[in-house]
Structure formats: C-alpha cells, structure tokens
Coordinates of C-alpha atoms in Angstrom, one line a residue:
X1358 CA 142.1 -54.7 -30.1
X1359 CA 142.5 -55.3 -25.4
X1360 CA 145.5 -57.8 -26.4
X1361 CA 147.0 -54.9 -28.5
X1362 CA 146.8 -52.3 -26.4
X1363 CA 148.2 -54.4 -23.3
X1364 CA 150.7 -55.3 -24.9
X1365 CA 151.6 -51.7 -26.3
X1366 CA 151.5 -50.6 -22.9
X1367 CA 154.0 -53.3 -21.6
X1368 CA 155.4 -52.6 -24.5
X1369 CA 156.5 -48.6 -23.2
X1370 CA 157.2 -49.4 -19.8
X1371 CA 160.0 -51.7 -20.6
X1372 CA 161.4 -49.1 -22.2
X1373 CA 160.4 -46.3 -20.2
X1374 CA 161.7 -48.2 -16.9
X1375 CA 164.5 -49.0 -19.5
X1376 CA 165.5 -45.2 -20.1
X1377 CA 164.8 -44.1 -16.1
X1378 CA 167.1 -46.7 -15.2
X1379 CA 169.9 -44.9 -17.1
X1380 CA 169.1 -41.8 -16.3
X1381 CA 169.0 -42.6 -12.7
X1382 CA 172.9 -44.2 -12.8
X1383 CA 174.0 -41.0 -15.2
X1384 CA 172.8 -38.3 -13.8
X1385 CA 175.6 -37.7 -11.0
X1386 CA 178.1 -38.5 -13.4
X1387 CA 176.9 -36.5 -16.1
X1388 CA 176.6 -33.7 -13.2
X1389 CA 180.1 -34.0 -12.0
X1390 CA 181.9 -33.9 -15.4
X1391 CA 179.9 -31.5 -17.7
X1392 CA 177.4 -29.3 -15.3
X1393 CA 174.0 -29.1 -14.0
X1394 CA 172.6 -27.8 -16.9
X1395 CA 173.9 -31.1 -19.2
X1396 CA 172.6 -33.6 -17.1
X1397 CA 169.3 -31.8 -17.2
X1398 CA 169.0 -31.6 -20.6
X1399 CA 170.3 -35.6 -20.3
X1400 CA 166.6 -36.4 -19.2
X1401 CA 165.5 -36.1 -23.1
X1402 CA 166.6 -39.2 -23.4
X1403 CA 163.5 -40.6 -21.8
X1404 CA 160.5 -39.2 -23.7
X1405 CA 162.8 -40.1 -27.0
X1406 CA 162.9 -43.8 -25.8
X1407 CA 159.3 -43.5 -25.2
X1408 CA 158.6 -41.6 -28.5
X1409 CA 160.3 -44.3 -30.1
X1410 CA 158.8 -47.6 -28.4
X1411 CA 155.4 -46.1 -29.8
X1412 CA 156.6 -45.9 -33.8
X1413 CA 155.0 -49.4 -35.6
X1414 CA 157.4 -52.5 -35.8
X1415 CA 158.6 -52.9 -39.1
X1416 CA 157.0 -56.5 -40.4
X1417 CA 157.7 -59.3 -42.4
X1418 CA 154.5 -58.7 -45.5
X1419 CA 152.7 -62.1 -45.3
X1420 CA 152.3 -63.7 -48.3
X1421 CA 148.5 -64.3 -49.5
X1422 CA 147.5 -67.6 -51.6
X1423 CA 144.4 -67.0 -52.7
X1424 CA 142.6 -70.7 -52.6
X1425 CA 138.9 -71.1 -54.2
X1426 CA 136.2 -71.2 -52.3
X1427 CA 132.7 -72.1 -54.2
X1428 CA 129.4 -71.0 -52.2
X1429 CA 130.8 -68.1 -49.9
X1430 CA 127.4 -66.3 -48.7
X1431 CA 127.5 -62.4 -51.0
X1432 CA 126.6 -60.9 -47.6
X1433 CA 128.5 -59.2 -45.3
X1434 CA 129.4 -62.1 -42.1
X1435 CA 128.6 -59.8 -38.9
X1436 CA 131.4 -59.4 -36.5
X1437 CA 132.6 -62.4 -34.7
X1438 CA 133.3 -62.3 -30.8
X1439 CA 137.2 -61.9 -30.6
X1440 CA 138.8 -65.0 -28.7
X1441 CA 140.4 -62.9 -25.4
X1442 CA 140.9 -63.4 -22.6
X1443 CA 138.7 -61.6 -19.8
X1444 CA 141.5 -60.2 -17.4
X1445 CA 143.4 -58.1 -20.0
X1446 CA 140.0 -55.7 -20.5
X1447 CA 139.8 -55.7 -16.3
X1448 CA 144.0 -54.8 -16.6
X1449 CA 143.3 -52.0 -18.7
X1450 CA 139.6 -50.6 -17.0
X1451 CA 142.6 -50.8 -13.3
X1452 CA 144.8 -48.8 -15.7
X1453 CA 142.8 -46.4 -16.9
X1454 CA 140.9 -45.7 -13.2
X1455 CA 144.3 -45.0 -11.9
X1456 CA 145.7 -42.8 -14.8
X1457 CA 142.1 -40.8 -14.4
X1458 CA 142.6 -40.9 -10.5
X1459 CA 146.1 -39.6 -10.8
X1460 CA 145.2 -36.9 -13.0
X1461 CA 142.5 -35.4 -10.8
X1462 CA 145.1 -35.5 -7.8
X1463 CA 147.0 -33.8 -9.5
X1464 CA 145.0 -31.1 -10.8
X1465 CA 143.4 -30.8 -7.2
X1466 CA 146.7 -30.3 -6.0
X1467 CA 147.5 -27.7 -8.5
X1468 CA 144.3 -25.9 -7.9
X1469 CA 145.2 -25.5 -4.6
X1470 CA 148.3 -24.0 -5.1
X1471 CA 146.9 -21.3 -7.5
X1472 CA 144.1 -20.6 -5.1
X1473 CA 146.8 -20.5 -2.2
X1474 CA 148.7 -17.7 -4.4
X1475 CA 145.2 -15.5 -3.2
X1476 CA 144.8 -12.1 -5.6
X1477 CA 148.4 -11.2 -7.6
X1478 CA 149.2 -8.1 -7.9
X1479 CA 151.0 -6.8 -11.0
X1480 CA 154.5 -4.3 -9.9
X1481 CA 157.4 -3.6 -11.7
X1482 CA 157.1 -7.0 -13.9
X1483 CA 156.2 -9.1 -10.6
X1484 CA 152.7 -10.3 -9.2
X1485 CA 153.0 -10.5 -5.7
X1486 CA 150.4 -13.0 -4.5
X1487 CA 148.4 -12.5 -0.8
X1488 CA 150.4 -15.4 1.6
X1489 CA 154.3 -14.7 2.7
X1490 CA 154.8 -18.0 1.9
X1491 CA 153.4 -18.5 -1.5
X1492 CA 156.2 -17.7 -4.1
X1493 CA 158.7 -17.4 -5.5
X1494 CA 157.6 -19.1 -8.6
X1495 CA 157.0 -19.1 -12.3
X1496 CA 153.4 -19.4 -13.4
X1497 CA 152.0 -20.3 -16.8
X1498 CA 152.6 -22.4 -19.8
X1499 CA 152.8 -20.6 -22.8
X1500 CA 152.9 -16.7 -20.7
X1501 CA 154.7 -17.1 -17.7
X1502 CA 154.0 -15.0 -14.6
X1503 CA 157.2 -14.8 -11.9
X1504 CA 155.4 -14.8 -8.3
X1505 CA 156.8 -13.8 -5.3
X1506 CA 155.9 -13.4 -1.6
X1507 CA 154.1 -10.8 -0.3
X1508 CA 157.1 -10.1 1.8
X1509 CA 159.7 -10.0 -1.1
X1510 CA 161.2 -6.6 -0.5
X1511 CA 161.3 -6.9 3.4
X1512 CA 162.3 -10.8 3.5
X1513 CA 165.3 -10.5 1.0
X1514 CA 168.3 -8.1 0.0
X1515 CA 167.5 -6.3 -3.2
X1516 CA 170.9 -9.1 -5.0
X1517 CA 168.9 -11.7 -3.2
X1518 CA 165.5 -10.3 -5.3
X1519 CA 167.6 -9.8 -8.3
X1520 CA 169.0 -13.4 -8.1
X1521 CA 165.7 -14.8 -7.3
X1522 CA 163.8 -13.0 -10.2
X1523 CA 167.1 -14.0 -12.5
X1524 CA 166.5 -18.2 -11.3
X1525 CA 162.3 -18.0 -12.6
X1526 CA 163.2 -16.7 -15.8
X1527 CA 165.8 -18.8 -16.6
X1528 CA 162.5 -21.2 -16.7
X1529 CA 160.3 -19.8 -18.1
X1530 CA 163.0 -18.8 -20.8
X1531 CA 163.9 -22.6 -21.1
X1532 CA 159.3 -23.6 -21.2
X1533 CA 160.3 -26.1 -18.2
X1534 CA 156.4 -25.4 -17.2
X1535 CA 155.5 -27.1 -20.6
X1536 CA 158.3 -30.2 -19.3
X1537 CA 156.5 -30.8 -16.0
X1538 CA 153.6 -31.3 -17.4
X1539 CA 155.3 -33.5 -19.6
X1540 CA 156.5 -35.5 -16.6
X1541 CA 153.1 -35.0 -14.9
X1542 CA 151.5 -37.1 -17.9
X1543 CA 154.0 -39.6 -18.0
X1544 CA 153.4 -40.3 -14.2
X1545 CA 149.6 -40.4 -15.2
X1546 CA 150.3 -43.4 -17.8
X1547 CA 152.3 -45.5 -16.0
X1548 CA 151.7 -45.0 -12.7
X1549 CA 152.0 -48.7 -12.1
X1550 CA 155.4 -48.1 -12.3
X1551 CA 157.2 -46.5 -9.3
X1552 CA 160.7 -45.8 -11.2
X1553 CA 158.7 -42.8 -13.1
X1554 CA 157.5 -40.7 -9.8
X1555 CA 161.0 -42.2 -8.2
X1556 CA 162.2 -40.3 -11.4
X1557 CA 160.2 -37.5 -11.4
X1558 CA 161.3 -35.9 -7.8
X1559 CA 164.9 -35.9 -9.3
X1560 CA 164.0 -34.9 -12.4
X1561 CA 162.6 -31.5 -10.7
X1562 CA 166.2 -32.1 -8.3
X1563 CA 168.1 -31.7 -12.0
X1564 CA 165.5 -28.4 -13.4
X1565 CA 166.2 -26.5 -9.9
X1566 CA 170.0 -27.2 -10.3
X1567 CA 170.4 -26.5 -13.3
X1568 CA 168.9 -23.3 -13.1
X1569 CA 170.2 -21.9 -10.2
X1570 CA 173.5 -23.0 -12.5
X1571 CA 172.3 -20.8 -15.1
X1572 CA 172.3 -18.2 -13.3
X1573 CA 175.4 -17.8 -11.3
X1574 CA 177.0 -18.5 -14.9
X1575 CA 176.0 -15.1 -15.4
X1576 CA 176.4 -14.1 -11.5
X1577 CA 179.9 -15.9 -10.6
X1578 CA 180.6 -13.4 -7.9
X1579 CA 177.1 -13.4 -5.9
X1580 CA 177.0 -18.0 -4.5
X1581 CA 177.2 -16.3 -0.9
X1582 CA 174.1 -14.3 -2.1
X1583 CA 172.0 -17.0 -3.6
X1584 CA 173.0 -19.3 -0.5
X1585 CA 171.8 -16.9 1.7
X1586 CA 168.2 -17.0 -0.2
X1587 CA 168.0 -20.4 -0.8
X1588 CA 168.3 -20.4 3.7
X1589 CA 166.0 -17.9 3.5
X1590 CA 162.9 -19.9 1.8
X1591 CA 163.5 -23.3 3.3
X1592 CA 163.5 -22.0 6.9
X1593 CA 159.6 -22.0 6.0
X1594 CA 158.0 -25.4 7.0
X1595 CA 154.9 -24.9 4.9
X1596 CA 155.1 -28.0 2.3
X1597 CA 154.3 -27.1 -1.4
X1598 CA 151.6 -29.1 -2.9
X1599 CA 153.1 -31.1 -6.5
X1600 CA 152.0 -28.8 -9.9
X1601 CA 153.8 -28.1 -13.2
X1602 CA 154.6 -24.3 -11.6
X1603 CA 158.4 -24.0 -11.2
X1604 CA 158.9 -23.6 -7.6
X1605 CA 162.1 -21.7 -6.0
X1606 CA 161.3 -23.8 -3.0
X1607 CA 159.9 -27.0 -4.1
X1608 CA 161.0 -29.5 -1.1
X1609 CA 164.5 -29.8 -2.7
X1610 CA 167.4 -30.9 -0.6
X1611 CA 169.1 -27.6 0.2
X1612 CA 171.8 -29.2 1.4
X1613 CA 172.3 -30.6 -2.2
X1614 CA 171.4 -27.3 -3.8
X1615 CA 173.4 -25.1 -1.7
X1616 CA 176.9 -27.4 -1.8
X1617 CA 176.2 -27.7 -5.9
X1618 CA 176.5 -23.6 -5.7
X1619 CA 180.2 -24.6 -4.9
X1620 CA 181.3 -26.3 -7.8
X1621 CA 183.2 -25.5 -11.0
X1622 CA 180.9 -24.2 -14.3
X1623 CA 182.3 -26.5 -16.5
X1624 CA 184.6 -25.0 -19.5
X1625 CA 183.6 -24.1 -23.1
X1626 CA 185.5 -27.0 -24.8
X1627 CA 183.8 -28.9 -21.6
X1628 CA 180.4 -27.5 -22.3
X1629 CA 180.8 -28.9 -25.9
X1630 CA 182.3 -32.2 -25.5
X1631 CA 179.0 -32.9 -22.9
X1632 CA 176.5 -32.0 -25.8
X1633 CA 177.9 -34.4 -28.3
X1634 CA 177.7 -36.6 -25.7
X1635 CA 174.2 -35.7 -25.0
X1636 CA 173.5 -36.3 -28.4
X1637 CA 174.8 -39.3 -29.0
X1638 CA 173.2 -41.0 -25.7
X1639 CA 170.0 -39.8 -27.0
X1640 CA 170.8 -40.8 -31.0
X1641 CA 172.1 -44.2 -29.1
X1642 CA 169.0 -44.9 -26.8
X1643 CA 166.6 -44.1 -29.6
X1644 CA 169.0 -46.5 -32.0
X1645 CA 168.7 -48.8 -29.9
X1646 CA 164.5 -48.9 -28.9
X1647 CA 164.3 -48.7 -32.5
X1648 CA 166.1 -52.0 -33.4
X1649 CA 164.4 -53.9 -30.2
X1650 CA 161.0 -52.2 -32.1
X1651 CA 162.0 -54.3 -35.5
X1652 CA 160.8 -57.6 -36.0
X1653 CA 162.8 -58.9 -39.1
X1654 CA 162.9 -61.3 -41.0
X1655 CA 163.8 -65.1 -39.9
X1656 CA 166.8 -66.2 -40.4
X1657 CA 167.7 -69.2 -42.6
X1658 CA 168.8 -71.2 -40.0
X1659 CA 164.9 -71.0 -38.7
X1660 CA 162.4 -74.5 -38.5
X1661 CA 160.7 -74.9 -42.2
X1662 CA 157.1 -75.8 -42.1
X1663 CA 154.2 -77.0 -43.7
X1664 CA 151.5 -76.3 -43.3
X1665 CA 148.8 -78.2 -44.3
X1666 CA 144.4 -76.4 -43.9
X1667 CA 141.2 -78.1 -44.3
X1668 CA 139.1 -75.3 -44.4
X1669 CA 135.5 -75.0 -44.2
X1670 CA 132.6 -72.9 -44.9
X1671 CA 129.0 -72.9 -45.8
X1672 CA 129.4 -76.3 -47.3
X1673 CA 132.2 -75.4 -49.5
X1674 CA 135.4 -77.2 -48.3
X1675 CA 139.3 -76.3 -49.8
X1676 CA 142.6 -77.5 -48.6
X1677 CA 145.7 -75.1 -49.1
X1678 CA 149.2 -76.0 -48.2
X1679 CA 152.0 -73.4 -47.7
X1680 CA 155.1 -73.7 -46.8
X1681 CA 156.7 -71.2 -44.3
X1682 CA 159.8 -70.9 -42.1
X1683 CA 158.5 -70.1 -37.9
X1684 CA 158.2 -66.7 -37.1
X1685 CA 157.3 -65.5 -41.2
X1686 CA 153.4 -64.4 -41.5
X1687 CA 151.2 -66.3 -43.9
X1688 CA 147.9 -65.2 -45.3
X1689 CA 145.1 -67.5 -47.0
X1690 CA 142.9 -65.6 -48.7
X1691 CA 139.2 -65.8 -51.1
X1692 CA 137.5 -63.6 -52.6
X1693 CA 133.5 -64.4 -53.4
X1694 CA 130.4 -63.2 -54.3
X1695 CA 131.9 -59.9 -53.4
X1696 CA 133.6 -60.6 -49.9
X1697 CA 137.1 -61.4 -48.8
X1698 CA 137.6 -63.5 -47.0
X1699 CA 141.9 -63.5 -45.6
X1700 CA 143.4 -65.9 -42.8
X1701 CA 146.3 -64.5 -41.3
X1702 CA 149.4 -66.6 -39.5
X1703 CA 152.5 -67.4 -38.0
X1704 CA 154.1 -70.3 -36.8
X1705 CA 156.4 -70.5 -33.2
X1706 CA 157.6 -72.9 -31.5
X1707 CA 155.3 -74.1 -28.3
X1708 CA 157.0 -75.2 -25.0
X1709 CA 157.2 -79.0 -25.5
X1710 CA 159.7 -80.2 -28.3
X1711 CA 156.8 -81.0 -30.2
X1712 CA 154.7 -78.3 -29.4
X1713 CA 153.8 -75.7 -32.3
X1714 CA 151.5 -72.6 -31.3
X1715 CA 149.7 -70.7 -34.2
X1716 CA 148.4 -67.4 -33.3
X1717 CA 146.8 -64.8 -35.8
X1718 CA 143.4 -62.9 -37.1
X1719 CA 140.9 -63.3 -39.7
X1720 CA 139.7 -60.5 -41.7
X1721 CA 136.9 -60.1 -43.6
X1722 CA 136.3 -57.4 -46.7
X1723 CA 139.5 -55.9 -44.1
X1724 CA 137.8 -56.0 -40.8
X1725 CA 139.0 -58.1 -38.5
X1726 CA 136.6 -60.1 -36.9
X1727 CA 138.8 -62.6 -34.8
X1728 CA 142.5 -63.1 -33.2
X1729 CA 142.8 -66.9 -32.9
X1730 CA 145.6 -68.5 -30.8
X1731 CA 146.3 -72.3 -31.5
X1732 CA 148.7 -74.9 -29.6
X1733 CA 148.9 -78.5 -30.2
X1734 CA 151.7 -80.8 -31.1
X1735 CA 153.4 -81.2 -34.8
X1736 CA 151.4 -84.3 -36.6
X1737 CA 147.9 -83.9 -34.7
X1738 CA 145.9 -81.4 -35.6
X1739 CA 144.5 -78.2 -34.0
X1740 CA 140.5 -77.1 -35.0
X1741 CA 138.8 -73.7 -35.2
X1742 CA 135.1 -73.4 -35.3
X1743 CA 133.5 -69.9 -35.6
X1744 CA 129.8 -69.6 -35.4
X1745 CA 127.7 -66.2 -35.9
X1746 CA 124.1 -66.0 -37.0
X1747 CA 123.7 -69.3 -39.0
X1748 CA 127.5 -68.6 -40.5
X1749 CA 130.0 -71.3 -40.1
X1750 CA 133.9 -71.0 -40.0
X1751 CA 135.6 -74.7 -39.6
X1752 CA 139.0 -74.7 -40.0
X1753 CA 141.3 -78.0 -38.8
X1754 CA 145.2 -77.2 -39.2
X1755 CA 148.2 -79.5 -39.2
X1756 CA 151.1 -78.5 -38.8
X1757 CA 154.7 -80.2 -39.7
X1758 CA 158.5 -79.8 -40.0
X1759 CA 160.6 -80.1 -43.2
X1760 CA 163.6 -78.6 -41.2
X1761 CA 164.4 -80.7 -38.0
X1762 CA 165.2 -78.6 -35.2
X1763 CA 168.3 -78.3 -33.9
X1764 CA 169.4 -80.7 -31.7
X1765 CA 169.4 -79.9 -28.2
X1766 CA 173.0 -79.6 -26.5

C-alpha cells in the first residue's frame, strides 16, 4: 500500500509539473493574442491533467493458471508482512507532515486577514471594514461579500468606487474564491514541488488581469479612472497575507496591471477562436495524460519467456509452467478447503544482458498479503520464502527465454 501511494504521488507530480510548465510558457502569448480572460481560463489545463492522471490505468488482465495443491490448510492464513522499503514509509510521513504544516499556515494567514477586517458594517450592499487598509476584497466561498475599507468613500471618486465594486462582483460571480481554494489545496498536496508555488503567484496575477479586462469591457471609457484606483490602492505599504479571498490589492505587480489596461481587447471572432484553442488544449492535455497512464498489451516483438515454478506449502508441491511475454502479467491460482491462493507476477528485463526481474503480489481470498520483488539471471532460480505462525510458502522460479532478445547495436 505504501509503495502504491508513493508511486501515485510521483505520477501526479510529473503530470502537475508538465501542466504547470505548459501554462507558464503559454500564459503570456495567450494573453497578448486572445486577451487576459482566455489566458486565465486556460489554467483549467492544470487540474484537468491532474484529474486524468488520477484515473486507474488500463491494464492487461492476468491469465490465471489453475494448479492442484493437495494439502492447503482450510484456515485463513494471517496477513504476512509486506516486503517494502522502509524509506517509503518515512517519505510518506514527511509528505503528510509538510502538507499539514502548509495547510495550517494558509489557515492562520486567512484567519489573520479576516480578523484584520474588524467588525463589518453593512451599507448599501457593501461591507465596510474597520481598517482603512483592509480591502477592497471579495470574501466568502458560497455567498461572497464585497468588503471595502473604512475610508472607501473618501479615498476613491464615485467613478472609481463603481469600477472597484464591479471588479469584486466579477470575482463573486465567477466563483474565484472556490478556485483559489483549489489552488491552495494543490499547493499543500505538492508542497515539495517549487513549480506549484511559482505558478500560484502567476495564476493569481492572471486572475486579477482577467477581472480587470472584464470590467473594462463593460466600461471602455474608464481606463484612466481604473488606473487611478489601482494607484491609490497600491500606495499603501501594508502586505496582504495569502488568503483564498479575492483582493483588489494582492501584492500584484502594479506596472503589469496598468500596462494591461492599455491593450486593445480582442474582437468577437478572436475570442471565439481563443475559446476553441483553450478547449483543444484542455482536451489534448487530458488525452496525453490518459495515454501516458495506459498500460497497453506488449508488442508482438516483446521477449517471450518460459516461467517454471516450484511451489510448496504445507508439504504439498506443484510445478506449474507458463509462457508469457515481457510486461504481461500472469497469475497462478489454487483453491483448496475453501481457501484461494493467487500468485500474480510480471516478468521484465533487468539491468544486465541476462538479467530478469519479477514483481508481483500474493493474495489469499482476494486479500493481498505480500508484494515480492525478485531479481536474478536467466536460467538461475529465484527463491521466495514466507513464514508466519507455522505456515510456510516456498517458491522457486526459473525464467528462460523462448524468443531471443534483439541484438544490441
């Protein structure tokens, strides 16, 4: 179980890293060609690829070979100790601890931000904080509130106030706080990957640029007022803590936001082309991740092996023989006195020219009790012995090639 969790985490890390690198490379060109809104929406590629990587792989079902074993005990055999590498368990503990520590840090920062707002005073659909430096912001996952600072009417002109309120309402209507929570969850799960933290900052920048573009699309003549509102907010020296709330002033590079206001918004046809491009990119990314997860049947040119097994338990012996291609799982099963044993293995090449490796699992009544990993040479026996409370399982395996490997160049 431990090795499977580590393998899944490594697989998801590869998928996440590929998706993040793709987005970091494309976000700039996408914003210039199709606009900030499409660039922000393209971040959907990241969770899509990770979600596909979570799907179970397509596996070749092993062919069970029934054998007759004469004297298996009718009692269920207690679980055997799984052959595992100790550092895998340590790595999982370190990963879990890191995820919890980072999650606690995000929670404390969010609580500090909410407490910094002080008592909220509702007025005309807005919520005024007690602090002149807290807000504007959109706060809340399901019923977001538009928070404004205590000096909101004095600091901003009526036109600037309207633009800021529309900006925060766009966040609320799109459900950006929920998206930010997903971003934080990904950061906690993959805390050891610096790419996810680097991407998180740029994701939030793209989120704000998309909101700016949406507001100006409905107010094309208010670019100067919008720039003035941004400058007034960023003259404050206070740092905003990391939070899932959508903040008008979220430590964004003010120069990049103001320069983006000068860009001519894309026309209707270009926006349509952008949506098609985003949909194609998401579909292509998901398909590539799915193909990478598929474990297809090996090619006909794969090496054909003959696996000779000598199996002994409780004094009973049997010697099944199986011909199987490299990478194709096979199983040997037996049922006696109500107890079903299944030994599943996969043969593969090892490091040396005549090296061979076998990985598999041993089940009793559909419960996995061991996951042996054997490595040896062709024609030489590989042995496995399990002892538990007087119940013994002895297995000797000899692997020989039936189809020779291609000559090395």
